[in-house]
Amino acid sequence: MSIQRVRVKSSAGMYPVYIGDKLLPSVLQKHLPAKVPVAMLVDEGVAALPLTTDLFQWLERRSARVVRVRIPAGERSKSIDEYGRVLRQLAGFVAATYLRGLPLIQIPTTVVAMVDSSVGGKTGVDLPEGKNLVGVFYPPKAVLADLRWLQFLSPVEKRAGMAEVLKYGAIADSKLFASLAKGAPRSMGKVVKRCVEIKAKLAGEDEKDLKGKRALLNFGHTVAHGLEGILGYDGLRHGEAVAIGMAVAAHLSVKARGFKKKTAEKLKAAIRAHGLPVTHPELRWDRLATWISRDKKATSDGIRWVLLRKIGKADLVSGVAEKKVMASLEEVREGRPAKG
């Protein structure tokens, strides 16, 4: 596809997100001055790929000095004690804090990194008590989503990334959701661009997550982060946990927001159509309650849930009765349809 650009608003100014098939190095050189030192942080899962090697050699020819740092894949890399999103969060945190801030260019290499974690400027590291509890907002100079990276993903990685794509359709774009309901999209480039547009709008209106708009992007993540905490970040891929979390949120939406039961089942069917799970044996309130109470959306009034009124319309909801949460977890765990 031809090179597309989405502009993202931040407190540091606008920055571009490029989407296309051949962004490296032609677009990169517009944002990276020659003859300056460069640190290249790379996930070990892509370190040996031809695109990575070509990029490193280009940087060596052009830069004053290049330091390549290989980061192990997975949540443990950003923990104090599998995904391109892990590297992005870690690199962003380092860039934001080292020497009080260094210029940062993001080159996402997975579906979830392209559509979600590379946009919006959030950085973070994990603590034993929960995910992303230490971090800052630090926007990049540019994001280059070169679609050629996606050819190297395993089928499992692609499926897990599609959970975040389905999320965007569920909360903000019914047409996008409908196009994804039966399986993989025809044009991944168009899907990435639409997801980035949605993320850019919500993040631009609520950069620091203070107004409740950006929090809508956490649909499915409250339960997902709880599952990841219980399983030690090793039992499920993030996208798989989000898929299960969206199923629970759909059931809770039926009980707390009048979301139609049939639509909740359609949402779960769409998740399954992408080879993603909609249930897990650890969906038990006594196991999840502590983790959910630490959710970043929580306030002094309790947990706030991202729930659906209909496909494409979501709200941040407080005061949801605990018994409704427990019932939703039980229904999804046992594979039963949602009840009002």
CSV table of C-alpha atoms in Angstrom, one decimal:
chain,number,residue,atom,x,y,z
A,1,MET,CA,0.0,0.0,0.0
A,2,SER,CA,1.0,3.6,-0.4
A,3,ILE,CA,2.5,5.4,2.6
A,4,GLN,CA,-0.3,6.7,4.9
A,5,ARG,CA,0.2,9.2,7.7
A,6,VAL,CA,-1.9,9.8,10.9
A,7,ARG,CA,-1.0,12.8,13.0
A,8,VAL,CA,-1.2,12.4,16.8
A,9,LYS,CA,-1.6,15.4,19.2
A,10,SER,CA,0.5,15.5,22.3
A,11,SER,CA,1.7,18.1,24.9
A,12,ALA,CA,5.0,18.1,23.1
A,13,GLY,CA,3.4,18.8,19.8
A,14,MET,CA,2.1,16.8,16.9
A,15,TYR,CA,4.0,13.6,15.8
A,16,PRO,CA,3.3,11.4,12.7
A,17,VAL,CA,2.5,7.7,12.5
A,18,TYR,CA,3.4,6.3,9.1
A,19,ILE,CA,1.8,3.1,7.8
A,20,GLY,CA,3.1,1.4,4.7
A,21,ASP,CA,5.1,-1.4,3.1
A,22,LYS,CA,8.5,0.3,2.6
A,23,LEU,CA,9.2,2.9,5.3
A,24,LEU,CA,12.7,1.9,6.1
A,25,PRO,CA,15.0,3.7,5.6
A,26,SER,CA,13.4,6.3,3.4
A,27,VAL,CA,11.0,7.7,5.9
A,28,LEU,CA,13.3,7.2,8.9
A,29,GLN,CA,16.0,9.4,7.5
A,30,LYS,CA,13.5,12.4,7.5
A,31,HIS,CA,13.3,12.1,11.3
A,32,LEU,CA,16.8,10.9,12.3
A,33,PRO,CA,19.7,13.4,11.8
A,34,ALA,CA,22.9,12.0,10.3
A,35,LYS,CA,26.1,11.8,12.2
A,36,VAL,CA,24.5,11.5,15.7
A,37,PRO,CA,24.9,8.7,18.1
A,38,VAL,CA,22.0,6.2,18.1
A,39,ALA,CA,20.9,3.5,20.5
A,40,MET,CA,18.9,0.7,18.8
A,41,LEU,CA,16.8,-1.3,21.2
A,42,VAL,CA,15.6,-4.5,19.5
A,43,ASP,CA,13.5,-7.4,20.7
A,44,GLU,CA,15.6,-10.6,20.5
A,45,GLY,CA,12.8,-12.2,18.5
A,46,VAL,CA,13.4,-9.9,15.6
A,47,ALA,CA,17.2,-9.2,16.1
A,48,ALA,CA,18.3,-11.7,13.4
A,49,LEU,CA,15.7,-10.8,10.8
A,50,PRO,CA,16.9,-9.4,7.4
A,51,LEU,CA,15.0,-6.2,8.0
A,52,THR,CA,16.7,-5.7,11.3
A,53,THR,CA,20.1,-6.4,9.9
A,54,ASP,CA,19.6,-4.0,7.0
A,55,LEU,CA,18.4,-1.3,9.3
A,56,PHE,CA,21.4,-1.7,11.6
A,57,GLN,CA,23.9,-1.6,8.7
A,58,TRP,CA,22.2,1.5,7.4
A,59,LEU,CA,22.5,3.2,10.8
A,60,GLU,CA,26.2,2.2,11.0
A,61,ARG,CA,26.9,3.9,7.7
A,62,ARG,CA,25.0,7.0,8.6
A,63,SER,CA,25.4,7.6,12.4
A,64,ALA,CA,28.3,8.7,14.5
A,65,ARG,CA,28.0,5.6,16.7
A,66,VAL,CA,25.4,2.9,17.0
A,67,VAL,CA,24.8,0.8,20.1
A,68,ARG,CA,22.5,-2.2,19.6
A,69,VAL,CA,20.8,-3.5,22.7
A,70,ARG,CA,19.0,-6.8,22.5
A,71,ILE,CA,16.0,-7.1,24.9
A,72,PRO,CA,14.5,-10.5,25.8
A,73,ALA,CA,10.9,-10.8,24.7
A,74,GLY,CA,8.1,-10.8,27.2
A,75,GLU,CA,6.8,-9.0,30.4
A,76,ARG,CA,9.9,-10.0,32.4
A,77,SER,CA,11.9,-7.6,30.4
A,78,LYS,CA,10.1,-4.7,31.9
A,79,SER,CA,9.7,-6.1,35.4
A,80,ILE,CA,11.5,-5.1,38.6
A,81,ASP,CA,12.2,-8.4,40.6
A,82,GLU,CA,6.2,-11.5,23.8
A,83,TYR,CA,5.5,-8.7,22.4
A,84,GLY,CA,6.8,-5.6,20.6
A,85,ARG,CA,4.7,-3.7,23.1
A,86,VAL,CA,7.0,-4.7,25.9
A,87,LEU,CA,10.0,-3.3,24.1
A,88,ARG,CA,8.2,-0.1,23.3
A,89,GLN,CA,7.2,0.5,26.9
A,90,LEU,CA,10.7,-0.2,28.1
A,91,ALA,CA,12.4,1.9,25.4
A,92,GLY,CA,10.0,4.7,26.0
A,93,PHE,CA,10.6,4.7,29.8
A,94,VAL,CA,14.4,4.7,29.2
A,95,ALA,CA,14.2,7.5,26.7
A,96,ALA,CA,11.9,9.6,29.0
A,97,THR,CA,14.2,9.2,32.0
A,98,TYR,CA,17.8,8.9,30.8
A,99,LEU,CA,19.5,12.3,30.7
A,100,ARG,CA,16.0,13.8,31.4
A,101,GLY,CA,14.8,12.8,28.0
A,102,LEU,CA,16.2,11.6,24.6
A,103,PRO,CA,14.6,11.7,21.2
A,104,LEU,CA,12.6,8.6,20.5
A,105,ILE,CA,11.5,6.9,17.2
A,106,GLN,CA,9.3,3.9,17.4
A,107,ILE,CA,9.4,1.1,14.8
A,108,PRO,CA,6.7,-1.4,15.9
A,109,THR,CA,7.1,-5.0,14.6
A,110,THR,CA,3.9,-6.7,15.8
A,111,VAL,CA,0.2,-6.1,15.2
A,112,VAL,CA,-0.5,-5.0,18.8
A,113,ALA,CA,2.5,-2.6,18.7
A,114,MET,CA,1.4,-1.0,15.5
A,115,VAL,CA,-2.3,-0.5,16.4
A,116,ASP,CA,-1.9,0.2,20.1
A,117,SER,CA,1.2,0.5,22.2
A,118,SER,CA,3.4,2.5,19.8
A,119,VAL,CA,0.8,5.4,19.8
A,120,GLY,CA,-0.1,7.7,22.6
A,121,GLY,CA,3.2,8.0,24.5
A,122,LYS,CA,2.5,5.7,27.5
A,123,THR,CA,5.6,4.1,29.0
A,124,GLY,CA,5.8,1.8,31.9
A,125,VAL,CA,7.5,-1.0,33.8
A,126,ASP,CA,5.8,-3.7,35.9
A,127,LEU,CA,6.0,-4.3,39.6
A,128,PRO,CA,5.1,-7.6,41.4
A,129,GLU,CA,1.8,-5.9,42.4
A,130,GLY,CA,0.7,-5.2,38.9
A,131,LYS,CA,1.3,-4.1,35.3
A,132,ASN,CA,2.7,-0.7,34.3
A,133,LEU,CA,2.6,0.7,37.8
A,134,VAL,CA,5.7,2.8,37.2
A,135,GLY,CA,5.8,5.0,34.1
A,136,VAL,CA,5.5,8.4,32.4
A,137,PHE,CA,3.9,9.9,29.3
A,138,TYR,CA,6.6,10.5,26.7
A,139,PRO,CA,5.6,10.9,23.0
A,140,PRO,CA,8.0,9.8,20.3
A,141,LYS,CA,9.2,12.0,17.4
A,142,ALA,CA,7.7,9.6,15.0
A,143,VAL,CA,6.3,6.1,14.6
A,144,LEU,CA,7.0,4.0,11.5
A,145,ALA,CA,4.7,1.0,11.1
A,146,ASP,CA,6.3,-0.8,8.3
A,147,LEU,CA,3.9,-3.6,7.4
A,148,ARG,CA,6.8,-5.9,6.1
A,149,TRP,CA,7.5,-6.9,9.7
A,150,LEU,CA,4.2,-8.7,10.0
A,151,GLN,CA,5.2,-11.4,7.5
A,152,PHE,CA,7.6,-12.7,10.2
A,153,LEU,CA,5.0,-13.2,12.9
A,154,SER,CA,3.8,-16.6,13.8
A,155,PRO,CA,0.1,-17.4,13.4
A,156,VAL,CA,-0.3,-17.3,17.2
A,157,GLU,CA,1.3,-13.9,17.4
A,158,LYS,CA,-1.0,-12.6,14.6
A,159,ARG,CA,-4.1,-13.9,16.3
A,160,ALA,CA,-3.2,-12.4,19.7
A,161,GLY,CA,-2.6,-9.0,18.1
A,162,MET,CA,-6.1,-9.1,16.5
A,163,ALA,CA,-7.7,-9.0,20.0
A,164,GLU,CA,-6.6,-5.3,20.2
A,165,VAL,CA,-8.0,-4.7,16.7
A,166,LEU,CA,-11.4,-6.2,17.7
A,167,LYS,CA,-11.3,-3.9,20.7
A,168,TYR,CA,-11.2,-0.8,18.6
A,169,GLY,CA,-14.2,-2.0,16.6
A,170,ALA,CA,-16.1,-2.8,19.7
A,171,ILE,CA,-15.6,0.5,21.4
A,172,ALA,CA,-15.5,3.0,18.6
A,173,ASP,CA,-16.3,1.7,15.1
A,174,SER,CA,-19.1,-0.7,14.3
A,175,LYS,CA,-18.1,-0.9,10.6
A,176,LEU,CA,-14.6,-2.0,11.5
A,177,PHE,CA,-16.1,-4.6,13.9
A,178,ALA,CA,-18.4,-5.9,11.2
A,179,SER,CA,-15.5,-6.2,8.7
A,180,LEU,CA,-13.6,-8.3,11.3
A,181,ALA,CA,-16.5,-10.4,12.6
A,182,LYS,CA,-15.9,-13.4,10.3
A,183,GLY,CA,-12.1,-13.5,10.5
A,184,ALA,CA,-8.9,-12.0,9.2
A,185,PRO,CA,-9.1,-8.7,7.2
A,186,ARG,CA,-8.3,-8.4,3.5
A,187,SER,CA,-6.1,-5.3,4.0
A,188,MET,CA,-4.0,-5.2,7.2
A,189,GLY,CA,-2.7,-1.7,6.2
A,190,LYS,CA,-6.2,-0.2,6.2
A,191,VAL,CA,-7.0,-1.9,9.6
A,192,VAL,CA,-3.8,-0.6,11.2
A,193,LYS,CA,-4.5,2.9,9.9
A,194,ARG,CA,-8.1,2.9,11.2
A,195,CYS,CA,-7.0,1.7,14.6
A,196,VAL,CA,-4.3,4.3,14.8
A,197,GLU,CA,-6.9,7.0,13.9
A,198,ILE,CA,-9.1,5.9,16.8
A,199,LYS,CA,-6.2,5.7,19.2
A,200,ALA,CA,-4.9,9.1,18.0
A,201,LYS,CA,-8.3,10.7,18.6
A,202,LEU,CA,-8.8,9.4,22.1
A,203,ALA,CA,-5.2,9.9,23.2
A,204,GLY,CA,-5.2,13.4,21.7
A,205,GLU,CA,-8.3,14.4,23.6
A,206,ASP,CA,-7.1,12.8,26.9
A,207,GLU,CA,-3.3,12.4,26.7
A,208,LYS,CA,-2.7,12.0,30.5
A,209,ASP,CA,-5.7,9.7,31.0
A,210,LEU,CA,-7.5,12.2,33.2
A,211,LYS,CA,-10.9,12.6,31.4
A,212,GLY,CA,-12.0,9.1,31.0
A,213,LYS,CA,-11.8,9.1,27.2
A,214,ARG,CA,-8.5,7.4,26.8
A,215,ALA,CA,-9.6,4.8,29.4
A,216,LEU,CA,-12.0,3.4,26.9
A,217,LEU,CA,-9.0,1.8,25.2
A,218,ASN,CA,-8.9,-0.5,28.2
A,219,PHE,CA,-12.0,-2.4,27.2
A,220,GLY,CA,-11.3,-6.0,28.3
A,221,HIS,CA,-8.1,-5.1,30.1
A,222,THR,CA,-9.3,-5.0,33.7
A,223,VAL,CA,-9.9,-8.8,33.8
A,224,ALA,CA,-7.0,-9.4,31.3
A,225,HIS,CA,-4.4,-7.8,33.6
A,226,GLY,CA,-5.9,-9.8,36.5
A,227,LEU,CA,-5.4,-13.0,34.6
A,228,GLU,CA,-1.9,-12.1,33.6
A,229,GLY,CA,-1.1,-11.3,37.3
A,230,ILE,CA,-2.5,-14.7,38.5
A,231,LEU,CA,-0.6,-16.6,35.8
A,232,GLY,CA,2.6,-14.7,36.3
A,233,TYR,CA,2.5,-13.2,32.7
A,234,ASP,CA,3.5,-16.6,31.3
A,235,GLY,CA,0.3,-18.5,30.9
A,236,LEU,CA,-1.4,-16.3,28.3
A,237,ARG,CA,-0.3,-14.0,25.6
A,238,HIS,CA,-1.6,-10.4,26.3
A,239,GLY,CA,-4.0,-10.6,23.3
A,240,GLU,CA,-5.4,-13.9,24.5
A,241,ALA,CA,-6.0,-12.4,28.0
A,242,VAL,CA,-7.7,-9.3,26.4
A,243,ALA,CA,-9.9,-11.6,24.4
A,244,ILE,CA,-11.1,-13.3,27.5
A,245,GLY,CA,-11.5,-10.0,29.3
A,246,MET,CA,-13.6,-8.6,26.5
A,247,ALA,CA,-15.9,-11.6,26.8
A,248,VAL,CA,-16.4,-10.9,30.5
A,249,ALA,CA,-16.9,-7.2,29.8
A,250,ALA,CA,-19.6,-8.1,27.2
A,251,HIS,CA,-21.5,-10.1,29.8
A,252,LEU,CA,-21.1,-7.3,32.4
A,253,SER,CA,-22.3,-4.8,29.8
A,254,VAL,CA,-25.5,-6.9,29.5
A,255,LYS,CA,-26.1,-6.7,33.2
A,256,ALA,CA,-25.0,-3.1,33.8
A,257,ARG,CA,-25.5,-1.1,30.5
A,258,GLY,CA,-28.4,-2.8,28.7
A,259,PHE,CA,-26.1,-4.3,26.0
A,260,LYS,CA,-28.1,-6.8,24.0
A,261,LYS,CA,-27.6,-10.4,24.9
A,262,LYS,CA,-27.5,-11.4,21.2
A,263,THR,CA,-24.8,-8.8,20.5
A,264,ALA,CA,-22.7,-10.1,23.4
A,265,GLU,CA,-22.8,-13.5,21.8
A,266,LYS,CA,-21.8,-11.9,18.4
A,267,LEU,CA,-18.8,-10.3,20.1
A,268,LYS,CA,-17.7,-13.6,21.5
A,269,ALA,CA,-18.2,-15.3,18.1
A,270,ALA,CA,-16.0,-12.7,16.5
A,271,ILE,CA,-13.3,-13.3,19.0
A,272,ARG,CA,-13.5,-17.1,18.3
A,273,ALA,CA,-13.4,-16.4,14.6
A,274,HIS,CA,-9.9,-15.1,15.0
A,275,GLY,CA,-8.8,-18.2,16.9
A,276,LEU,CA,-8.9,-16.5,20.3
A,277,PRO,CA,-10.2,-17.8,23.6
A,278,VAL,CA,-13.3,-16.6,25.4
A,279,THR,CA,-13.0,-18.5,28.6
A,280,HIS,CA,-10.5,-19.6,31.3
A,281,PRO,CA,-10.7,-21.7,34.4
A,282,GLU,CA,-9.2,-18.9,36.5
A,283,LEU,CA,-12.2,-16.6,36.0
A,284,ARG,CA,-13.1,-16.6,39.7
A,285,TRP,CA,-13.7,-13.6,41.8
A,286,ASP,CA,-11.8,-14.9,44.8
A,287,ARG,CA,-8.7,-15.2,42.5
A,288,LEU,CA,-9.1,-12.0,40.6
A,289,ALA,CA,-10.5,-9.6,43.2
A,290,THR,CA,-7.1,-8.4,44.5
A,291,TRP,CA,-5.6,-7.9,41.1
A,292,ILE,CA,-8.7,-6.1,39.8
A,293,SER,CA,-8.7,-3.7,42.8
A,294,ARG,CA,-5.2,-2.5,41.7
A,295,ASP,CA,-6.5,-1.6,38.2
A,296,LYS,CA,-5.2,1.7,37.1
A,297,LYS,CA,-8.7,2.9,36.3
A,298,ALA,CA,-9.7,2.5,40.0
A,299,THR,CA,-10.6,5.5,42.1
A,300,SER,CA,-11.5,6.1,45.7
A,301,ASP,CA,-15.0,5.1,44.6
A,302,GLY,CA,-13.9,1.7,43.4
A,303,ILE,CA,-13.3,0.0,40.1
A,304,ARG,CA,-14.3,1.7,36.9
A,305,TRP,CA,-15.3,-0.7,34.0
A,306,VAL,CA,-15.2,0.0,30.3
A,307,LEU,CA,-18.6,-1.3,29.2
A,308,LEU,CA,-20.6,-1.3,25.9
A,309,ARG,CA,-24.0,0.2,25.2
A,310,LYS,CA,-23.8,-1.2,21.7
A,311,ILE,CA,-21.0,-2.1,19.2
A,312,GLY,CA,-19.1,1.1,18.6
A,313,LYS,CA,-20.2,2.9,21.7
A,314,ALA,CA,-18.5,2.4,25.1
A,315,ASP,CA,-18.6,4.2,28.5
A,316,LEU,CA,-16.4,4.2,31.6
A,317,VAL,CA,-18.8,3.0,34.4
A,318,SER,CA,-18.4,3.3,38.2
A,319,GLY,CA,-20.5,1.6,40.9
A,320,VAL,CA,-21.0,-1.7,39.2
A,321,ALA,CA,-22.3,-4.2,41.8
A,322,GLU,CA,-19.9,-6.9,42.8
A,323,LYS,CA,-22.5,-9.6,42.3
A,324,LYS,CA,-22.8,-8.6,38.7
A,325,VAL,CA,-19.1,-9.0,38.2
A,326,MET,CA,-19.1,-12.4,39.9
A,327,ALA,CA,-22.0,-13.6,37.8
A,328,SER,CA,-20.3,-12.4,34.6
A,329,LEU,CA,-17.1,-14.2,35.5
A,330,GLU,CA,-19.1,-17.4,36.3
A,331,GLU,CA,-21.0,-17.3,33.0
A,332,VAL,CA,-17.9,-16.9,30.9
A,333,ARG,CA,-15.9,-19.5,32.9
A,334,GLU,CA,-18.7,-22.0,32.4
A,335,GLY,CA,-19.3,-21.1,28.7
A,336,ARG,CA,-22.9,-20.0,29.3
A,337,PRO,CA,-24.6,-17.1,27.4
A,338,ALA,CA,-25.1,-13.8,29.1
A,339,LYS,CA,-28.1,-13.1,31.3
A,340,GLY,CA,-29.5,-9.7,32.2
